[in-house]
Amino acid sequence: MNALDDKINERFPGLVVRKDLVKAVKGNAIVPSYVLEFLLGQYCATNDDASIQSGIETVKEILRKHYVHRNEAGLIRSNIREKGRWKVIDKISVDLNTDRDVYEATFSNLGIKKVIIDSGTVKTHPKLLVSGIWCIADVEYEHSEDKNVAPWVLGSIKPIQLSKFDYDTYLQARAGFTTDEWIDLLFQTVGFDPEMFGRRSKLLQLMRLVPFVERNYNLIELGPKGTGKSHIFSEFSPHGILISGGEVTVPKLFVNNSSGKIGLVGYWDVVAFDEFAGRQKRVDKALVDIMKNYMANKSFSRGVETLGAEASMVFVGNTKHTVPYMLKHSDLFEELPDKYYDSAFIDRLHTYVPGWEIDVIRGEMFATGYGFVVDYLAEILRHMRNDDYSNRYGDLFSLSSDISTRDRDGVNKTFSGIMKLLFPADGASEAEVEEILHLAMEGRKRVKDQLLRIDSTYPDTDFSFTARDGRKISVTTLEETEYPDHYHKRAPAHDEPTPSERASPATIAPETSIASPVFVGKAAPAAPRDGHRVFSENQKGVTFADLFWPWVEGAKKIVITDPYIRMFHQVRNVMEFVEMIALRKAPEDEVAIHLVTCLDDTYPEKQQSNLIAVEAAGAAAGITFSWEFDGTNTIHARHINSDTGWKISLDRGLDIFQKFEMNDAFSLPNRLQAYRQVKGFEVTYLRLGEVSP
């Protein structure tokens, strides 16, 4: 346990669980995580190892005895008959038998139907009527001579979800955490190790929670396979449901006009469509039309009657192409099914989460620390759906007047949702409010910028906001920064392209000319010059050659000053700097590279060993590598000086890359810097003249 885990247990006693325990108890039980954590929260909500191990065994025993595996359903049915009563964990759904005027339950795994359930239980738990919910139930067996009467009797039922919580206590406990600690707590709750991700990546993943905390919120996330897009919507909350995008119908989703039965949007807080992408998917046009009306107006029609609902809509799917390919040849919505590739539908999306910025999930990314029992957080988020935090930036910032009402709604709802997640009792600093507002505007801008490519009737929009001191903050998406040559395109001035035209670059108008500062983004000038460069977190395409070579080309001596060259990955960065020089200098030239750093008090021998290895490697290429340890341990500034007359000031030193898989020789991020995501950092180039460094 680290200090954060200690604080989590202290502030939320009995409401948190160690996240790696879910895997320890799950085994081959095909059961949602919130079901397991409900049990773990009862028996393992502690930081005492002995109690945890005892609790794990208890939970395993409960699952072994009471969780219904389909292949063992016959045995459990026999147990119920022989013993008269048996407790089971199963997914239960209910239908009204109008012929007999009774409610009848169906047990998904146990395989029994027509189990009588009283109307009071159904009224208390109406979600039993739609797709079913996981429950712990006592089932009894009473044989009857009447063949029309099922022998199964439902003795008691307990939905696997929190029965009560204290919201005020939640707010008070939140005050004991810094913003970074709270983000890490939420991040561990959804199952990931915060040490493996940067701040922007954490916030992007936490945006997946906004539909749970914000009513009628429309989110789309498209990206590569394996990034965990559907995980939160399938296993995080008992108030959300994940369905296949190709299986939904109007009666299932909205209303069955013949029976009058309300669909999923009437019972669930979040309805998520999995595997939503796919151009050739068959989609009911009537469903799309009703969907568009619901996403815009929060209502749908049942004959002559109009009904309202609060369910948020989420669409997740995989992309087939890279971002630069999509930007050059089509747009970021190119994988939508044909009938959803409609500007009216797309315009109703409040935000677009860039799934390509989120790493493919690897084993070491999963959390081992403590997080909320997910059912507890799910109830908190559901409670906050009643609140509106969209005005929390009003005293500090004002949106551009150029932003339309629909754009403003998208920004406000995303901002409100993130604020509820991070600052439920308010208390955000101006810088934090600016960060959240920027992220909210970026998500909506990503939608609007693609609409400009699809439909020529949409006007250009200035996505910016102004601080109370008059400072204007212009919002750009990361892909806009990375690929400016392909990003700014407009649809031709005629009807929007048909689906068959989507893949053709000819349907995209020529790029507009955008003037941008030389030192913003990844492009280095042809010749070295002084200036300042800013790189965004998660940006790719950044290399040491791009950052340094024009300024050190021809150098005979280079001095790197960085107090934090201690851990393996930091020494590896130095090695890659040496490698960059070796690849670009003339074979007959010799270069001296000297490192000034601080001694690692924890593992000094390992640090020395790694630096000696760099020295040996450089010698083979005519590079003399040396180092010294600052005896005072007082250096803080990080910079590179060369005898070409340049000083390169680095706010992060050479440690600009986010964590990546270093042990995979077949991983492009391992082999090539350009495929790694960077941390947010800045570089300043200063001309010192022809002096010795």
XYZ file of C-alpha atoms in Angstrom:
693
model
C 0.000 0.000 0.000
C 1.137 3.521 -0.795
C 0.163 6.795 0.874
C -2.834 7.246 -1.428
C -4.168 3.775 -0.599
C -3.840 4.567 3.114
C -5.788 7.795 2.652
C -8.483 6.072 0.584
C -9.039 3.480 3.308
C -9.036 6.135 6.003
C -11.539 8.441 4.281
C -13.858 5.782 2.848
C -13.825 2.879 5.319
C -15.811 -0.110 4.097
C -16.554 1.485 0.721
C -13.371 0.619 -1.133
C -11.756 -2.561 -2.324
C -8.404 -3.590 -3.753
C -8.951 -3.757 -7.486
C -6.778 -6.751 -8.197
C -9.053 -8.873 -5.992
C -11.705 -9.000 -8.729
C -9.435 -11.145 -10.882
C -8.504 -13.229 -7.870
C -12.101 -14.289 -7.252
C -13.667 -14.210 -10.706
C -12.313 -17.503 -11.998
C -14.526 -18.725 -14.826
C -17.646 -16.973 -13.565
C -19.088 -14.873 -16.377
C -20.387 -12.198 -14.064
C -20.072 -8.378 -14.199
C -17.403 -6.720 -12.086
C -19.979 -4.778 -10.081
C -21.482 -8.091 -8.929
C -18.111 -9.334 -7.699
C -17.284 -6.012 -6.062
C -20.637 -6.017 -4.310
C -19.539 -9.249 -2.621
C -15.956 -8.069 -2.107
C -17.281 -4.875 -0.556
C -19.094 -6.964 2.037
C -16.184 -9.226 2.926
C -12.941 -7.533 1.788
C -13.456 -3.789 2.326
C -10.383 -3.511 4.552
C -6.621 -3.033 4.337
C -5.861 -5.923 6.695
C -4.210 -8.698 4.672
C -5.494 -11.511 6.859
C -9.063 -10.211 6.640
C -8.728 -9.775 2.881
C -7.561 -13.357 2.387
C -10.350 -14.645 4.593
C -12.846 -12.503 2.690
C -11.588 -13.769 -0.661
C -12.137 -17.332 0.422
C -15.637 -16.449 1.630
C -16.523 -14.786 -1.675
C -15.082 -17.708 -3.638
C -17.185 -20.086 -1.565
C -20.318 -18.007 -2.160
C -19.666 -18.004 -5.895
C -18.859 -21.704 -5.869
C -22.069 -22.619 -4.076
C -24.514 -20.040 -5.391
C -23.356 -18.574 -8.725
C -25.165 -20.433 -11.477
C -22.990 -21.697 -14.318
C -25.115 -22.689 -17.290
C -23.413 -26.078 -17.536
C -24.273 -26.809 -13.882
C -27.841 -25.504 -13.972
C -29.294 -29.016 -13.874
C -27.381 -29.836 -10.690
C -28.561 -26.675 -8.949
C -32.176 -27.270 -10.004
C -31.811 -30.728 -8.452
C -30.420 -29.188 -5.242
C -33.416 -26.869 -5.033
C -35.802 -29.806 -5.461
C -34.048 -32.010 -2.925
C -33.404 -29.365 -0.287
C -36.575 -27.386 -0.863
C -34.755 -24.020 -0.997
C -31.477 -22.746 -2.441
C -29.817 -19.351 -2.707
C -28.632 -18.464 -6.234
C -26.794 -15.598 -7.914
C -28.259 -15.112 -11.376
C -29.599 -12.550 -13.810
C -33.378 -12.328 -13.432
C -35.866 -10.772 -15.838
C -39.630 -10.446 -15.434
C -42.610 -10.426 -17.812
C -46.293 -9.828 -17.185
C -48.435 -12.850 -18.064
C -51.670 -11.120 -19.053
C -53.561 -14.412 -19.401
C -52.984 -15.245 -15.743
C -52.541 -11.620 -14.569
C -49.298 -12.426 -12.769
C -45.652 -11.431 -13.057
C -43.329 -14.270 -13.990
C -39.562 -14.313 -13.542
C -36.998 -15.980 -15.784
C -33.566 -16.993 -14.461
C -30.994 -16.524 -17.209
C -28.385 -19.136 -16.236
C -30.525 -21.410 -14.091
C -32.858 -21.961 -17.033
C -36.177 -21.786 -15.189
C -39.170 -19.743 -16.276
C -42.624 -18.759 -15.090
C -41.472 -18.242 -11.510
C -44.185 -16.266 -9.754
C -42.978 -12.930 -8.350
C -45.160 -10.491 -6.432
C -46.079 -7.137 -7.956
C -44.593 -5.208 -5.018
C -41.122 -6.522 -5.803
C -41.563 -5.596 -9.475
C -42.661 -2.071 -8.558
C -39.651 -1.689 -6.274
C -37.270 -2.922 -8.963
C -38.792 -1.956 -12.355
C -35.582 -2.827 -14.251
C -36.564 -6.456 -13.802
C -38.996 -5.773 -16.644
C -36.285 -4.643 -19.072
C -33.322 -6.927 -19.820
C -33.162 -8.047 -16.174
C -30.793 -7.399 -13.282
C -28.356 -9.498 -11.261
C -29.779 -10.642 -7.959
C -29.193 -12.895 -4.996
C -32.407 -14.873 -4.741
C -33.888 -17.653 -2.642
C -35.642 -20.147 -4.888
C -38.020 -22.769 -3.518
C -39.532 -25.918 -5.066
C -43.137 -26.921 -4.475
C -44.521 -29.671 -6.665
C -48.089 -29.234 -7.882
C -50.431 -31.678 -9.598
C -51.583 -28.794 -11.795
C -49.417 -28.936 -14.907
C -50.092 -25.243 -15.579
C -48.436 -24.241 -12.319
C -44.619 -24.075 -12.294
C -43.038 -25.712 -9.226
C -40.585 -22.861 -8.714
C -41.318 -20.251 -6.062
C -39.316 -17.075 -5.494
C -38.771 -16.775 -1.749
C -36.797 -13.520 -1.622
C -34.804 -11.352 -3.970
C -31.994 -8.859 -3.346
C -30.647 -6.896 -6.303
C -26.878 -6.702 -6.253
C -26.574 -2.986 -5.763
C -26.110 -0.535 -2.937
C -29.155 -0.043 -0.736
C -28.179 3.356 0.677
C -25.351 5.868 0.859
C -24.516 9.179 2.544
C -23.823 11.836 -0.081
C -22.747 14.491 2.437
C -20.116 12.131 3.825
C -18.884 11.581 0.270
C -18.463 15.341 -0.234
C -16.684 15.773 3.084
C -14.286 12.944 2.315
C -13.536 14.386 -1.139
C -12.187 17.524 0.553
C -9.344 15.458 2.011
C -7.853 14.689 -1.419
C -5.862 16.828 -3.818
C -7.095 16.958 -7.409
C -4.387 14.555 -8.586
C -5.156 12.133 -5.753
C -8.865 12.223 -6.535
C -8.255 11.611 -10.238
C -6.073 8.643 -9.309
C -8.764 7.297 -6.968
C -11.380 7.465 -9.726
C -8.915 5.966 -12.183
C -8.173 3.046 -9.860
C -11.912 2.601 -9.385
C -12.409 1.931 -13.092
C -9.587 -0.594 -12.879
C -6.394 1.026 -14.161
C -3.036 1.883 -12.599
C -2.657 5.697 -12.605
C 1.136 5.381 -12.677
C 0.902 4.028 -16.227
C -0.980 7.009 -17.683
C -0.538 10.757 -18.064
C -3.042 13.271 -16.755
C -4.704 13.855 -20.132
C -5.087 10.115 -20.745
C -6.689 9.730 -17.325
C -9.168 12.528 -17.996
C -10.048 11.129 -21.427
C -10.856 7.753 -19.885
C -12.817 9.361 -17.044
C -14.913 11.155 -19.673
C -16.496 7.740 -20.240
C -18.160 8.244 -16.832
C -19.871 11.508 -17.829
C -22.958 9.735 -19.285
C -23.527 8.168 -15.851
C -23.500 11.530 -14.094
C -25.180 13.693 -16.755
C -28.721 13.201 -18.051
C -29.366 12.893 -21.779
C -25.700 13.083 -22.657
C -24.615 11.885 -26.111
C -21.044 10.591 -26.384
C -19.159 8.836 -29.142
C -15.752 7.181 -28.943
C -14.085 5.689 -32.003
C -10.574 4.287 -31.960
C -8.374 1.212 -32.377
C -9.318 -2.188 -30.994
C -8.371 -3.179 -27.469
C -8.444 0.203 -25.714
C -11.228 -0.716 -23.279
C -13.948 1.406 -24.887
C -16.842 -0.821 -23.830
C -15.499 -2.011 -20.457
C -17.044 0.748 -18.346
C -20.451 0.417 -19.980
C -20.604 -3.362 -19.610
C -19.290 -3.886 -16.099
C -18.964 -0.612 -14.226
C -22.512 0.210 -13.188
C -25.820 -1.593 -12.666
C -27.474 1.526 -14.127
C -25.973 1.129 -17.588
C -26.531 -1.436 -20.303
C -24.304 -2.356 -23.235
C -26.004 -3.666 -26.360
C -24.763 -4.587 -29.780
C -25.346 -1.769 -32.241
C -26.742 -4.198 -34.782
C -29.294 -5.838 -32.492
C -31.399 -2.922 -31.300
C -34.882 -2.168 -32.608
C -37.328 0.684 -32.082
C -39.559 -1.358 -29.698
C -36.544 -2.582 -27.723
C -34.951 0.848 -27.402
C -37.913 3.228 -27.206
C -41.450 1.838 -27.131
C -43.514 -1.084 -28.373
C -46.626 0.567 -29.793
C -48.644 -2.666 -29.775
C -48.039 -3.501 -26.110
C -47.270 -0.017 -24.816
C -44.105 -1.331 -23.143
C -41.374 1.277 -22.713
C -37.939 0.333 -24.013
C -34.437 0.592 -22.616
C -34.256 4.405 -22.495
C -37.033 4.427 -19.920
C -35.218 2.196 -17.433
C -31.465 2.731 -17.786
C -29.311 5.754 -17.065
C -26.938 4.862 -19.895
C -27.609 2.909 -23.068
C -24.325 2.120 -24.840
C -24.028 0.707 -28.358
C -21.069 -1.619 -28.718
C -19.389 -2.295 -32.077
C -21.260 0.684 -33.441
C -18.892 1.282 -36.357
C -19.153 -0.496 -39.690
C -20.279 1.135 -42.898
C -22.152 -1.887 -44.211
C -24.192 -2.550 -41.074
C -27.903 -2.745 -41.711
C -29.737 -0.074 -39.744
C -33.428 0.727 -39.537
C -33.963 4.243 -40.887
C -36.959 4.685 -38.564
C -34.701 3.932 -35.592
C -32.216 6.588 -36.700
C -34.980 9.181 -37.066
C -36.395 8.471 -33.606
C -32.867 8.434 -32.200
C -32.128 11.885 -33.632
C -35.322 13.305 -32.158
C -34.605 11.741 -28.763
C -30.986 12.968 -28.697
C -32.131 16.506 -29.486
C -35.357 16.764 -27.506
C -35.087 14.049 -24.810
C -38.396 12.624 -25.994
C -39.926 10.114 -28.391
C -43.383 9.444 -29.702
C -45.757 6.576 -28.923
C -48.551 7.074 -31.401
C -50.203 10.333 -30.425
C -48.410 10.480 -27.063
C -44.954 11.962 -26.522
C -42.798 10.419 -23.813
C -39.633 11.715 -22.190
C -36.618 9.851 -20.842
C -33.253 10.598 -19.217
C -31.000 7.894 -20.631
C -27.669 9.035 -22.017
C -26.629 7.548 -25.348
C -23.124 6.216 -25.937
C -21.696 4.950 -29.218
C -18.388 3.056 -29.232
C -16.709 1.420 -32.182
C -13.432 0.587 -33.859
C -11.646 2.511 -36.578
C -9.861 0.726 -39.412
C -7.475 3.483 -40.424
C -4.983 5.798 -38.753
C -5.953 9.355 -37.892
C -3.813 10.973 -40.627
C -5.306 8.585 -43.210
C -8.856 9.500 -42.164
C -8.056 13.210 -42.140
C -6.498 13.044 -45.606
C -9.077 10.843 -47.312
C -12.374 11.271 -45.454
C -13.134 12.284 -41.859
C -13.102 10.934 -38.317
C -16.665 9.606 -38.668
C -15.905 7.526 -41.754
C -16.643 4.194 -40.017
C -20.218 5.068 -39.016
C -22.992 2.931 -40.537
C -24.394 4.611 -43.628
C -27.667 5.730 -42.100
C -25.858 7.254 -39.108
C -23.416 9.073 -41.385
C -25.805 11.988 -41.285
C -24.934 15.523 -40.284
C -28.140 15.835 -38.243
C -27.226 12.774 -36.165
C -23.575 13.773 -35.764
C -24.526 17.312 -34.724
C -26.442 15.910 -31.768
C -23.313 14.366 -30.253
C -22.056 16.382 -27.301
C -18.502 15.103 -27.427
C -16.143 12.858 -29.380
C -13.608 11.008 -27.217
C -10.450 10.398 -29.308
C -10.009 6.663 -28.802
C -6.720 6.702 -30.712
C -5.100 8.609 -27.836
C -5.814 5.756 -25.413
C -3.269 2.945 -25.354
C -4.167 -0.645 -26.115
C -4.670 -2.251 -22.715
C -1.756 -4.341 -21.448
C -1.600 -6.539 -18.364
C 0.583 -4.180 -16.352
C -1.944 -1.348 -16.771
C -4.514 -2.849 -14.416
C -4.826 -1.382 -10.946
C -3.523 -3.116 -7.843
C -4.419 -0.285 -5.467
C -7.701 0.632 -3.818
C -10.741 2.122 -5.495
C -14.400 2.556 -4.698
C -16.624 -0.463 -4.764
C -18.014 0.427 -8.177
C -21.605 0.070 -7.077
C -21.044 2.777 -4.446
C -19.630 5.203 -7.004
C -22.406 4.271 -9.444
C -25.021 5.331 -6.877
C -23.161 8.582 -6.181
C -23.022 9.398 -9.891
C -26.683 8.595 -10.292
C -27.527 10.909 -7.400
C -25.613 13.759 -9.048
C -27.601 13.456 -12.280
C -30.086 15.785 -10.582
C -27.505 18.581 -10.389
C -26.319 21.023 -13.045
C -22.735 22.298 -12.842
C -22.644 23.888 -16.292
C -22.503 27.422 -14.873
C -19.447 26.816 -12.698
C -17.118 28.562 -15.151
C -19.308 31.637 -15.653
C -17.476 33.884 -13.170
C -14.077 33.067 -14.678
C -14.546 32.531 -18.406
C -16.938 33.391 -21.208
C -17.406 31.395 -24.400
C -16.942 32.945 -27.806
C -20.134 34.518 -29.178
C -19.403 32.589 -32.368
C -20.383 29.316 -30.669
C -23.898 28.146 -31.572
C -26.545 27.052 -29.085
C -26.013 23.380 -29.893
C -22.237 23.742 -29.573
C -22.702 25.559 -26.273
C -24.979 22.804 -24.963
C -22.363 20.189 -25.836
C -19.612 22.136 -24.103
C -21.734 22.884 -21.034
C -22.927 19.304 -20.521
C -19.408 17.883 -20.850
C -18.032 20.560 -18.518
C -20.821 19.889 -16.010
C -20.157 16.143 -16.064
C -16.405 16.410 -15.548
C -16.892 18.957 -12.771
C -19.270 16.597 -10.974
C -16.702 13.822 -11.221
C -13.705 15.844 -10.036
C -15.172 18.650 -7.912
C -18.579 17.534 -6.598
C -18.423 20.158 -3.825
C -16.860 22.815 -6.082
C -13.435 24.125 -5.018
C -11.660 23.972 -8.389
C -8.929 26.540 -8.997
C -9.096 28.835 -12.008
C -6.429 26.780 -13.766
C -8.402 23.580 -13.147
C -11.627 25.115 -14.428
C -9.741 26.255 -17.530
C -8.370 22.746 -18.074
C -11.831 21.162 -17.826
C -13.454 23.805 -20.031
C -10.712 23.350 -22.632
C -11.281 19.569 -22.656
C -15.052 20.044 -22.957
C -14.669 22.461 -25.859
C -12.162 20.204 -27.580
C -14.598 17.270 -27.509
C -17.331 19.336 -29.160
C -14.907 20.985 -31.596
C -13.849 17.535 -32.818
C -17.492 16.904 -33.739
C -17.977 20.296 -35.385
C -14.749 20.238 -37.368
C -15.763 16.940 -38.947
C -19.200 18.332 -39.742
C -17.462 21.042 -41.775
C -16.013 18.259 -43.939
C -19.376 16.521 -44.336
C -21.864 19.351 -44.809
C -21.004 22.664 -46.456
C -23.938 24.454 -44.770
C -22.175 24.524 -41.405
C -20.290 27.778 -40.769
C -16.772 28.077 -39.401
C -16.792 28.483 -35.635
C -14.302 30.178 -33.350
C -13.884 27.667 -30.514
C -12.331 29.906 -27.904
C -13.103 31.329 -24.506
C -11.971 34.476 -22.734
C -10.698 34.814 -19.179
C -11.833 37.626 -16.927
C -8.443 39.337 -17.406
C -9.088 39.508 -21.167
C -6.829 36.599 -22.074
C -8.213 34.634 -25.038
C -7.753 30.851 -25.040
C -8.140 29.285 -28.479
C -8.995 25.594 -28.447
C -7.412 23.120 -30.839
C -7.678 19.355 -30.985
C -4.511 17.311 -30.690
C -4.909 15.872 -34.190
C -5.202 19.432 -35.481
C -1.787 20.157 -33.964
C -0.249 16.918 -35.190
C -1.577 16.949 -38.756
C -2.219 20.570 -39.780
C -1.687 19.736 -43.466
C -4.713 17.422 -43.500
C -6.941 18.744 -40.744
C -8.425 21.945 -42.112
C -10.664 20.897 -44.972
C -14.168 21.889 -45.986
C -16.938 19.992 -47.721
C -17.593 21.151 -51.291
C -20.365 23.691 -51.700
C -23.070 21.200 -52.718
C -25.175 18.527 -51.046
C -23.327 16.419 -48.509
C -21.571 13.388 -50.030
C -23.320 10.081 -50.391
C -21.857 7.182 -48.404
C -20.213 5.811 -51.546
C -18.379 9.104 -51.952
C -16.974 9.090 -48.448
C -13.731 7.290 -49.223
C -12.865 9.530 -52.152
C -10.460 12.390 -51.472
C -12.101 14.229 -54.366
C -15.143 14.978 -52.209
C -12.995 17.060 -49.878
C -12.321 20.649 -50.781
C -8.716 21.895 -50.904
C -7.185 22.655 -47.552
C -7.461 26.141 -46.226
C -4.254 27.959 -45.484
C -3.711 28.280 -41.747
C -0.948 30.518 -40.495
C 0.655 29.103 -37.376
C 3.740 29.968 -35.341
C 6.893 28.157 -36.337
C 7.422 26.652 -32.909
C 3.981 25.263 -32.176
C 3.520 21.587 -32.944
C 6.058 19.069 -34.086
C 7.604 20.614 -37.197
C 11.171 21.831 -36.767
C 12.549 24.639 -38.946
C 14.978 23.797 -41.752
C 17.699 25.816 -40.031
C 18.224 26.376 -36.299
C 16.674 29.529 -34.886
C 15.765 30.806 -31.472
C 12.219 30.447 -30.230
C 9.823 28.426 -28.153
C 8.020 25.151 -28.898
C 5.047 23.697 -27.036
C 3.999 20.046 -27.235
C 0.685 18.659 -26.009
C 0.255 15.583 -23.859
C -0.439 12.430 -25.941
C 1.052 14.011 -29.071
C 2.949 11.632 -31.345
C 5.556 12.133 -34.040
C 8.104 13.799 -31.737
C 11.727 12.633 -31.948
C 15.057 13.722 -30.492
C 16.269 14.399 -34.028
C 13.387 16.817 -34.553
C 13.986 18.497 -31.186
C 17.785 18.743 -31.150
C 19.676 17.927 -34.334
C 19.390 21.278 -36.169
C 20.844 22.987 -33.093
C 23.666 20.523 -32.355
C 24.641 19.624 -35.931
C 28.387 20.022 -36.326
C 29.007 20.167 -32.570
C 32.245 18.770 -31.157
C 31.125 19.004 -27.566
C 27.650 18.780 -26.042
C 26.812 19.129 -22.345
C 23.524 17.722 -20.972
C 22.502 19.042 -17.553
C 19.704 17.030 -15.978
C 19.517 16.048 -12.281
C 17.108 13.186 -13.007
C 19.111 10.632 -14.954
C 18.722 7.869 -12.410
C 16.172 5.240 -13.382
C 16.600 2.849 -16.293
C 14.218 4.657 -18.660
C 15.978 7.977 -17.953
C 19.392 6.526 -18.819
C 17.820 4.948 -21.881
C 16.764 8.447 -22.981
C 20.416 9.512 -22.799
C 21.349 6.444 -24.845
C 18.798 7.421 -27.492
C 20.283 10.931 -27.584
C 23.700 9.363 -28.194
C 22.150 7.129 -30.842
C 20.618 10.169 -32.575
C 24.042 11.839 -32.773
C 25.685 8.609 -34.003
C 23.175 8.226 -36.838
C 23.515 11.795 -38.110
C 27.114 12.873 -37.672
C 29.712 12.108 -40.332
C 31.480 8.770 -39.656
C 34.857 10.488 -39.461
C 33.706 13.085 -36.901
C 34.095 12.624 -33.175
C 31.781 14.159 -30.610
C 32.129 14.478 -26.842
C 28.890 14.280 -24.828
C 29.128 15.138 -21.140
C 26.307 14.567 -18.642
C 25.895 16.531 -15.407
C 23.394 14.828 -13.122
C 22.773 13.788 -9.508
C 23.646 10.548 -7.772
C 20.819 8.105 -7.177
C 20.799 7.565 -3.399
C 18.708 4.390 -3.702
C 20.455 2.416 -6.454
C 23.793 4.165 -7.179
C 25.484 0.991 -8.442
C 22.766 0.378 -11.016
C 22.919 3.996 -12.167
C 26.705 3.788 -12.614
C 26.430 0.469 -14.436
C 23.908 1.867 -16.920
C 26.007 4.977 -17.595
C 29.088 2.815 -18.190
C 27.035 0.854 -20.738
C 26.175 4.094 -22.562
C 29.870 5.037 -22.561
C 30.830 1.701 -24.135
C 28.123 1.924 -26.776
C 29.041 5.465 -27.811
C 32.752 4.672 -28.163
C 32.039 2.362 -31.118
C 30.592 5.323 -33.034
C 33.267 7.898 -32.239
C 31.308 9.426 -29.372
C 33.065 10.015 -26.066
C 30.449 9.880 -23.343
C 31.337 11.047 -19.818
C 29.447 12.115 -16.731
C 29.792 13.781 -13.365
C 27.581 13.913 -10.292
C 26.761 17.302 -8.840
C 28.094 17.130 -5.298
C 25.660 19.717 -3.923
C 22.539 18.057 -5.379
C 21.177 21.561 -5.982
C 20.805 21.652 -9.778
C 17.236 21.859 -10.982
C 17.238 23.430 -14.437
C 17.521 21.015 -17.362
C 19.206 22.086 -20.555
C 21.601 21.147 -23.356
C 24.530 23.375 -24.370
C 26.656 22.796 -27.449
C 29.746 24.446 -28.884
C 27.660 25.416 -31.912
C 26.509 28.343 -29.780
C 23.066 27.118 -28.740
C 21.410 26.495 -25.396
C 18.297 24.300 -25.421
C 16.215 24.732 -22.269
C 14.079 21.686 -21.414
C 11.371 21.815 -18.769
C 11.274 17.979 -18.620
C 14.796 17.230 -19.733
C 15.003 14.199 -22.008
C 12.165 12.493 -20.125
C 9.444 13.532 -22.572
C 7.883 10.161 -23.423
C 5.025 8.472 -21.631
C 5.431 4.897 -20.458
C 5.493 2.302 -23.202
C 6.275 -1.400 -23.498
C 10.076 -1.512 -23.279
C 10.352 -5.294 -23.338
C 8.496 -5.885 -26.590
C 11.004 -5.940 -29.436
C 8.140 -6.025 -31.939
C 6.466 -2.862 -30.647
C 6.816 0.255 -32.803
C 6.856 2.608 -29.784
C 9.780 0.564 -28.482
C 11.645 0.770 -31.764
C 10.737 4.285 -32.963
C 10.281 7.454 -30.940
C 7.787 8.883 -33.444
C 5.210 6.266 -32.412
C 5.319 7.133 -28.714
C 2.997 9.489 -26.910
C 4.704 12.380 -25.169
C 4.033 14.162 -21.933
C 3.138 17.821 -22.172
C 6.410 19.768 -22.366
C 8.092 22.907 -23.687
C 11.465 23.637 -25.273
C 13.216 27.005 -25.600
C 16.135 27.657 -27.979
C 18.600 30.428 -27.084
C 21.518 31.603 -29.231
C 24.606 32.065 -27.060
C 27.153 32.618 -29.794
C 30.232 30.603 -30.779
C 31.312 29.672 -27.261
C 32.446 26.556 -25.524
C 29.556 24.943 -23.592
